[in-house]
PDB file of C-alpha atoms in Angstrom:
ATOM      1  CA  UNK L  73     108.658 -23.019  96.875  1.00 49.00           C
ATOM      2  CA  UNK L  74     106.262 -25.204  98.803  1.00 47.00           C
ATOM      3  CA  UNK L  75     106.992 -29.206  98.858  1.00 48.00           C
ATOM      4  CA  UNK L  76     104.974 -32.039  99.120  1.00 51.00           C
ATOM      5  CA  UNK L  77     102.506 -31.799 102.074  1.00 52.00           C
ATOM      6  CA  UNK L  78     101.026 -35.079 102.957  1.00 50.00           C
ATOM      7  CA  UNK L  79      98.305 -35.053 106.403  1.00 52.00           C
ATOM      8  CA  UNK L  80      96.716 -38.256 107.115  1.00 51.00           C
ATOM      9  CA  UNK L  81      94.962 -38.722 110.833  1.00 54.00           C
ATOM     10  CA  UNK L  82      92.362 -40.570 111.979  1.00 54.00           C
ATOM     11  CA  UNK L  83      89.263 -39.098 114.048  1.00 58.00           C
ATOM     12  CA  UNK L  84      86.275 -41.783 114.114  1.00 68.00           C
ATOM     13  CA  UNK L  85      87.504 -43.907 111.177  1.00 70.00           C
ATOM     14  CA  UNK L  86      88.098 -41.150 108.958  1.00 78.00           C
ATOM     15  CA  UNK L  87      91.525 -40.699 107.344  1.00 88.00           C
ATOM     16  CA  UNK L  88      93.010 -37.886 105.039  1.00 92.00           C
ATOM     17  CA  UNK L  89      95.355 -38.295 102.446  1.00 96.00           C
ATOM     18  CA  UNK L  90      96.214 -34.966 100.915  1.00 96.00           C
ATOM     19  CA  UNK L  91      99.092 -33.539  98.670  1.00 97.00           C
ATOM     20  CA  UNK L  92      99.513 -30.384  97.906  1.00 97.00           C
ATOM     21  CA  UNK L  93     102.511 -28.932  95.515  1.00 97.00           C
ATOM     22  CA  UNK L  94     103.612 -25.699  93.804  1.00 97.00           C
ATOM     23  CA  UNK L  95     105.931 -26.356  91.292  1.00 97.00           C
ATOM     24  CA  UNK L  96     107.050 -26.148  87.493  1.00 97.00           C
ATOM     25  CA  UNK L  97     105.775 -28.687  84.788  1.00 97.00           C
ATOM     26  CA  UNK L  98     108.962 -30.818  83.176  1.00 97.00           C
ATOM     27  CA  UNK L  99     107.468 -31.233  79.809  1.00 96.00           C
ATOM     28  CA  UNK L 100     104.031 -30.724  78.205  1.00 97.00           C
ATOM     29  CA  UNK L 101     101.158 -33.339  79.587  1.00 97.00           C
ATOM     30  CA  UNK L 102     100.725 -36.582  78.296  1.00 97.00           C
ATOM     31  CA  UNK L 103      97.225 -36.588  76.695  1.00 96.00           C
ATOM     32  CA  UNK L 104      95.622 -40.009  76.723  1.00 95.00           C
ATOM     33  CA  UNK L 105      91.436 -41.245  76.768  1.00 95.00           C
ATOM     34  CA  UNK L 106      90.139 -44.404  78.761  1.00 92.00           C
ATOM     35  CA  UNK L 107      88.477 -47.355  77.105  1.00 93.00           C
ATOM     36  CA  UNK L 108      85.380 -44.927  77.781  1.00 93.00           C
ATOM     37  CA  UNK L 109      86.410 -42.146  76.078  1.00 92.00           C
ATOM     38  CA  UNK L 110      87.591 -40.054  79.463  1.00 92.00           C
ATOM     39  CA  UNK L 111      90.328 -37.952  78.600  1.00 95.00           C
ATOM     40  CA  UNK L 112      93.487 -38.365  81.317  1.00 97.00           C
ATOM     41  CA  UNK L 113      96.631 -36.265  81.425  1.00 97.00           C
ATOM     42  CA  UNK L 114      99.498 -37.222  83.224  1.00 97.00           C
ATOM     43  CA  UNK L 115     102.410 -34.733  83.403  1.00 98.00           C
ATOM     44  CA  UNK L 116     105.641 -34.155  86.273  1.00 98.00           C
ATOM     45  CA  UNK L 117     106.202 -31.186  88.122  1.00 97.00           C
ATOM     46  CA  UNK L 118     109.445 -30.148  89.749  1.00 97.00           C
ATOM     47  CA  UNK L 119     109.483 -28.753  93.514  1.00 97.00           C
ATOM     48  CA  UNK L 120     112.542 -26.843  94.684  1.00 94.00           C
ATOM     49  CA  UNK L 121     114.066 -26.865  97.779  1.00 94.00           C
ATOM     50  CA  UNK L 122     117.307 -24.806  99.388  1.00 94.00           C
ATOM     51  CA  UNK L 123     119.324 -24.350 102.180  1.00 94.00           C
ATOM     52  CA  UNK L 124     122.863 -23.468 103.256  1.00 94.00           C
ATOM     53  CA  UNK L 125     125.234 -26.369 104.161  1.00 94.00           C
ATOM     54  CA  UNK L 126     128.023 -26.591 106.681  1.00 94.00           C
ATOM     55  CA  UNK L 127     130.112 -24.141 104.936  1.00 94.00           C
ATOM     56  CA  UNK L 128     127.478 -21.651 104.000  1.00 94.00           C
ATOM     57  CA  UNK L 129     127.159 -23.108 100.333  1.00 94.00           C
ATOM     58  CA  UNK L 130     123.764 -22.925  98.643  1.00 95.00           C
ATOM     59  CA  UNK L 131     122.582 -26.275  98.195  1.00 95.00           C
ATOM     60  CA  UNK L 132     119.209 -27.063  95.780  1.00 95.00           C
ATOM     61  CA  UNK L 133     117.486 -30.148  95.491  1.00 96.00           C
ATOM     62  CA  UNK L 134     114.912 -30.692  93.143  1.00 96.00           C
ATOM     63  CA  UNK L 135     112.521 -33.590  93.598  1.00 96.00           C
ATOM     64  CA  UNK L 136     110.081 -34.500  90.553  1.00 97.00           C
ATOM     65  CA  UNK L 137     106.588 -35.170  91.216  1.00 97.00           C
ATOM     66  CA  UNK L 138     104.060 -37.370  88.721  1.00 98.00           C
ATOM     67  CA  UNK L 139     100.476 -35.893  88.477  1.00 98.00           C
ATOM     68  CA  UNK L 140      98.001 -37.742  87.122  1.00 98.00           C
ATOM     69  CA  UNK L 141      94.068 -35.892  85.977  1.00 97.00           C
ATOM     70  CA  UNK L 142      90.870 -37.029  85.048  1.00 96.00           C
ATOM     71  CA  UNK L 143      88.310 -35.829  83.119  1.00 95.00           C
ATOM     72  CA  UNK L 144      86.843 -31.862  83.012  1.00 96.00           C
ATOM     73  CA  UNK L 145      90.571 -31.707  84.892  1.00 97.00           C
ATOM     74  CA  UNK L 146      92.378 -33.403  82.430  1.00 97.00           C
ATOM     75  CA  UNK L 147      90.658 -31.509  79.769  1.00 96.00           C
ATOM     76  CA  UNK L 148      91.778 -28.016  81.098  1.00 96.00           C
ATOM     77  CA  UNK L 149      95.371 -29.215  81.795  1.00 97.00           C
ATOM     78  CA  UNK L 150      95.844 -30.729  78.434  1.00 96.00           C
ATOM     79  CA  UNK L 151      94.514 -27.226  77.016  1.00 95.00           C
ATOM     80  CA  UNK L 152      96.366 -25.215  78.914  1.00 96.00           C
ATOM     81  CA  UNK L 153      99.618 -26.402  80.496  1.00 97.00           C
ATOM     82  CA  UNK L 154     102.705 -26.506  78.752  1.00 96.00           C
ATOM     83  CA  UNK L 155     106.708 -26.793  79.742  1.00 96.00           C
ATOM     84  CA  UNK L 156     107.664 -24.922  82.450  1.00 96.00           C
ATOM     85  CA  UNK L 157     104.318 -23.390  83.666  1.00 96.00           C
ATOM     86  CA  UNK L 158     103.736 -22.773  87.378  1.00 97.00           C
ATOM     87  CA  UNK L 159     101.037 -24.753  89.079  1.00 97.00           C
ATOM     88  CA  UNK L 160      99.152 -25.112  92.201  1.00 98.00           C
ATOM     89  CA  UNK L 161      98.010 -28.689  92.736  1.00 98.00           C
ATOM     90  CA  UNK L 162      96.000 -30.234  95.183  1.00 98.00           C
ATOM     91  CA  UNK L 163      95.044 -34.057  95.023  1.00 98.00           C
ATOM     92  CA  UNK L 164      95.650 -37.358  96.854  1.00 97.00           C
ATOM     93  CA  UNK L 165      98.891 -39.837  96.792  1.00 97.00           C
ATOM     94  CA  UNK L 166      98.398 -42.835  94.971  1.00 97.00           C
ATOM     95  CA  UNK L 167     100.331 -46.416  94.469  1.00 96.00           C
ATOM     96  CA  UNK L 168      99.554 -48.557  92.100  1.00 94.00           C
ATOM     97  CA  UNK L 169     100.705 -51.709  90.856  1.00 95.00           C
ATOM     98  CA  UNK L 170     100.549 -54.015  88.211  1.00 92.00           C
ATOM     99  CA  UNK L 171     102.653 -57.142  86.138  1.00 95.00           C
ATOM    100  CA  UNK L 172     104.800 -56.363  83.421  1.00 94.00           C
ATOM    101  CA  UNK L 173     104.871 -58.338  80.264  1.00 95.00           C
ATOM    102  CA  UNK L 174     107.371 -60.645  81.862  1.00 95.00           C
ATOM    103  CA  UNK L 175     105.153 -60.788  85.198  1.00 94.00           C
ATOM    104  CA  UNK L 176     107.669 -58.532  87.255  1.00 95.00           C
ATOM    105  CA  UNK L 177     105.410 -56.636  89.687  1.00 96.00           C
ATOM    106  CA  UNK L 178     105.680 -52.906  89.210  1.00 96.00           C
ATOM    107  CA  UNK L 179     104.646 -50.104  91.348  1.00 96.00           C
ATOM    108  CA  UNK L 180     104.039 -46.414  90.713  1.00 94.00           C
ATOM    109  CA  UNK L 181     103.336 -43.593  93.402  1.00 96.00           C
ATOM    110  CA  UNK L 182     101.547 -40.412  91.811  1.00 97.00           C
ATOM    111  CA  UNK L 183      99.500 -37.283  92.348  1.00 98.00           C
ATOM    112  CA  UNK L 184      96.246 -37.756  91.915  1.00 97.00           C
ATOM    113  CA  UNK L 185      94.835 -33.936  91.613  1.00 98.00           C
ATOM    114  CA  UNK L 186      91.653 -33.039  92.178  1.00 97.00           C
ATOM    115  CA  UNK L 187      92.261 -29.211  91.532  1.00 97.00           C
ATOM    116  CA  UNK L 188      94.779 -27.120  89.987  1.00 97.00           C
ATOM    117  CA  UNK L 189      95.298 -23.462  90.068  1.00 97.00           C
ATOM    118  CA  UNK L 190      97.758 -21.732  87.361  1.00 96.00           C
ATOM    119  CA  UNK L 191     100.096 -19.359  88.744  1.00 95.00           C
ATOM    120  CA  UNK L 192     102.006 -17.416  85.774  1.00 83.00           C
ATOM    121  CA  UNK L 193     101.184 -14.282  84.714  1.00 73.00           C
ATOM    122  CA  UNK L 194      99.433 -13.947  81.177  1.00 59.00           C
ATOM    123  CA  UNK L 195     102.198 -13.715  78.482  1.00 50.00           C
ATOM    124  CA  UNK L 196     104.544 -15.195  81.029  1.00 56.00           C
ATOM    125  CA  UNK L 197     107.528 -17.000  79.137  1.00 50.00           C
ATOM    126  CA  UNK L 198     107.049 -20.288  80.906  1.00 47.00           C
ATOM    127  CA  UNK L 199     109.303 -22.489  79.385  1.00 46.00           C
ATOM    128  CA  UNK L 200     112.340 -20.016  79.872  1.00 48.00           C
ATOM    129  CA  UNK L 201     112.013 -21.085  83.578  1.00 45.00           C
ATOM    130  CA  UNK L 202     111.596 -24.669  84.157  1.00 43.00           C
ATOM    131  CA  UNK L 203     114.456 -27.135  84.976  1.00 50.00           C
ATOM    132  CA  UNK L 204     115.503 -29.981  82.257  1.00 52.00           C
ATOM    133  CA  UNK L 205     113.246 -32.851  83.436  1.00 50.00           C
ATOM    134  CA  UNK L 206     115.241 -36.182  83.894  1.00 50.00           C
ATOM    135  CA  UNK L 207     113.670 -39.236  82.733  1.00 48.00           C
ATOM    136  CA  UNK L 208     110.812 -41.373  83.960  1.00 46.00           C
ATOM    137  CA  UNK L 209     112.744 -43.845  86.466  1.00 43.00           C
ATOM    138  CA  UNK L 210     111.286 -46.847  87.232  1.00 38.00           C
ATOM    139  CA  UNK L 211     112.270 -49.469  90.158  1.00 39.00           C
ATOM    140  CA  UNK L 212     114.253 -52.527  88.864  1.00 39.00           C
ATOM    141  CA  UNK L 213     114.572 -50.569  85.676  1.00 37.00           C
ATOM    142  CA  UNK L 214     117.331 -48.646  83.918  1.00 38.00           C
ATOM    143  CA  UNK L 215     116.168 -45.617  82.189  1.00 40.00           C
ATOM    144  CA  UNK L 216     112.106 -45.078  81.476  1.00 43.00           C
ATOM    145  CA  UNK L 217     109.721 -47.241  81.856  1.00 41.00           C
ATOM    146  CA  UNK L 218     108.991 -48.979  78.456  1.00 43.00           C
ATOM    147  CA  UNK L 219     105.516 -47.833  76.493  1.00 44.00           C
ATOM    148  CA  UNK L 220     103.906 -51.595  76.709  1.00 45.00           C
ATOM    149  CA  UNK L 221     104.389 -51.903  80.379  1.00 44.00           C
ATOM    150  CA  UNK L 222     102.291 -48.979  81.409  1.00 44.00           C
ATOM    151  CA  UNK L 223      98.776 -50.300  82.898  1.00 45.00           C
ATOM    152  CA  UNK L 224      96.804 -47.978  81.190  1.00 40.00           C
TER     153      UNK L 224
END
């Protein structure tokens, strides 16, 4: 599986900032709408990654992406993705932060995709394949990040 690709250069003031993932989704997307009415999904994905160690073991890490999409996007990943599904993603990294309700700055680093390409085949048990998802850390937090605190 591919990993997290990030290119950023600078030719005449221009700069790239590009991510590009295949992976599984941990859960269905989250399904939310703007003050505007926008719809915006936000969903994880899991990348894979193996090698052999030192004593010829198989080692696999698996390192959890967040993907946030806006609207015709969202609109066709809240349709169609579910648990477990294959995706191609392409987008930009984001940080963003913002005060909690007791004025603790927090920060969040996402996907921001821009296009996404499904990869299962039709009738393709999805779900049977995806890895149990952990839940959402959160710096200076233990365990997910509470409901109230996230800034949209």
């Amino acid at each position: 599986m591919y990993d997290q690709t990030t290119i950023t250069f600078q030719e005449e003031g221009k700069m790239i900032n590009k991510a590009i993932l295949v992976g599984r989704l941990g859960a269905d997307p989250e399904v939310r709408y703007t003050a505007d009415g926008a719809m915006v999904t936000n969903f994880r994905i899991a990348t894979d990654e193996q090698w052999k160690d030192k004593n010829g073991e198989k080692v696999q890490k698996t390192e959890w992406h967040k993907i946030v999409t806006f609207g015709k996007l969202a609109e066709i990943c809240g349709k169609y993705l579910v648990k477990g599904k294959l995706v191609y993603l392409e987008g930009r990294i984001q940080t963003r932060a913002w005060d909690d309700k007791e004025g603790v700055k927090r920060y969040t680093t996402e996907i921001v995709a821009s296009n996404m390409q499904m990869l299962d085949s039709k009738g393709q048990k999805a779900a049977d394949a995806s890895p149990e998802e952990p839940p959402l850390p959160h710096p200076g937090v233990d365990g997910p990040l509470p409901e109230e605190d996230v800034p949209f």
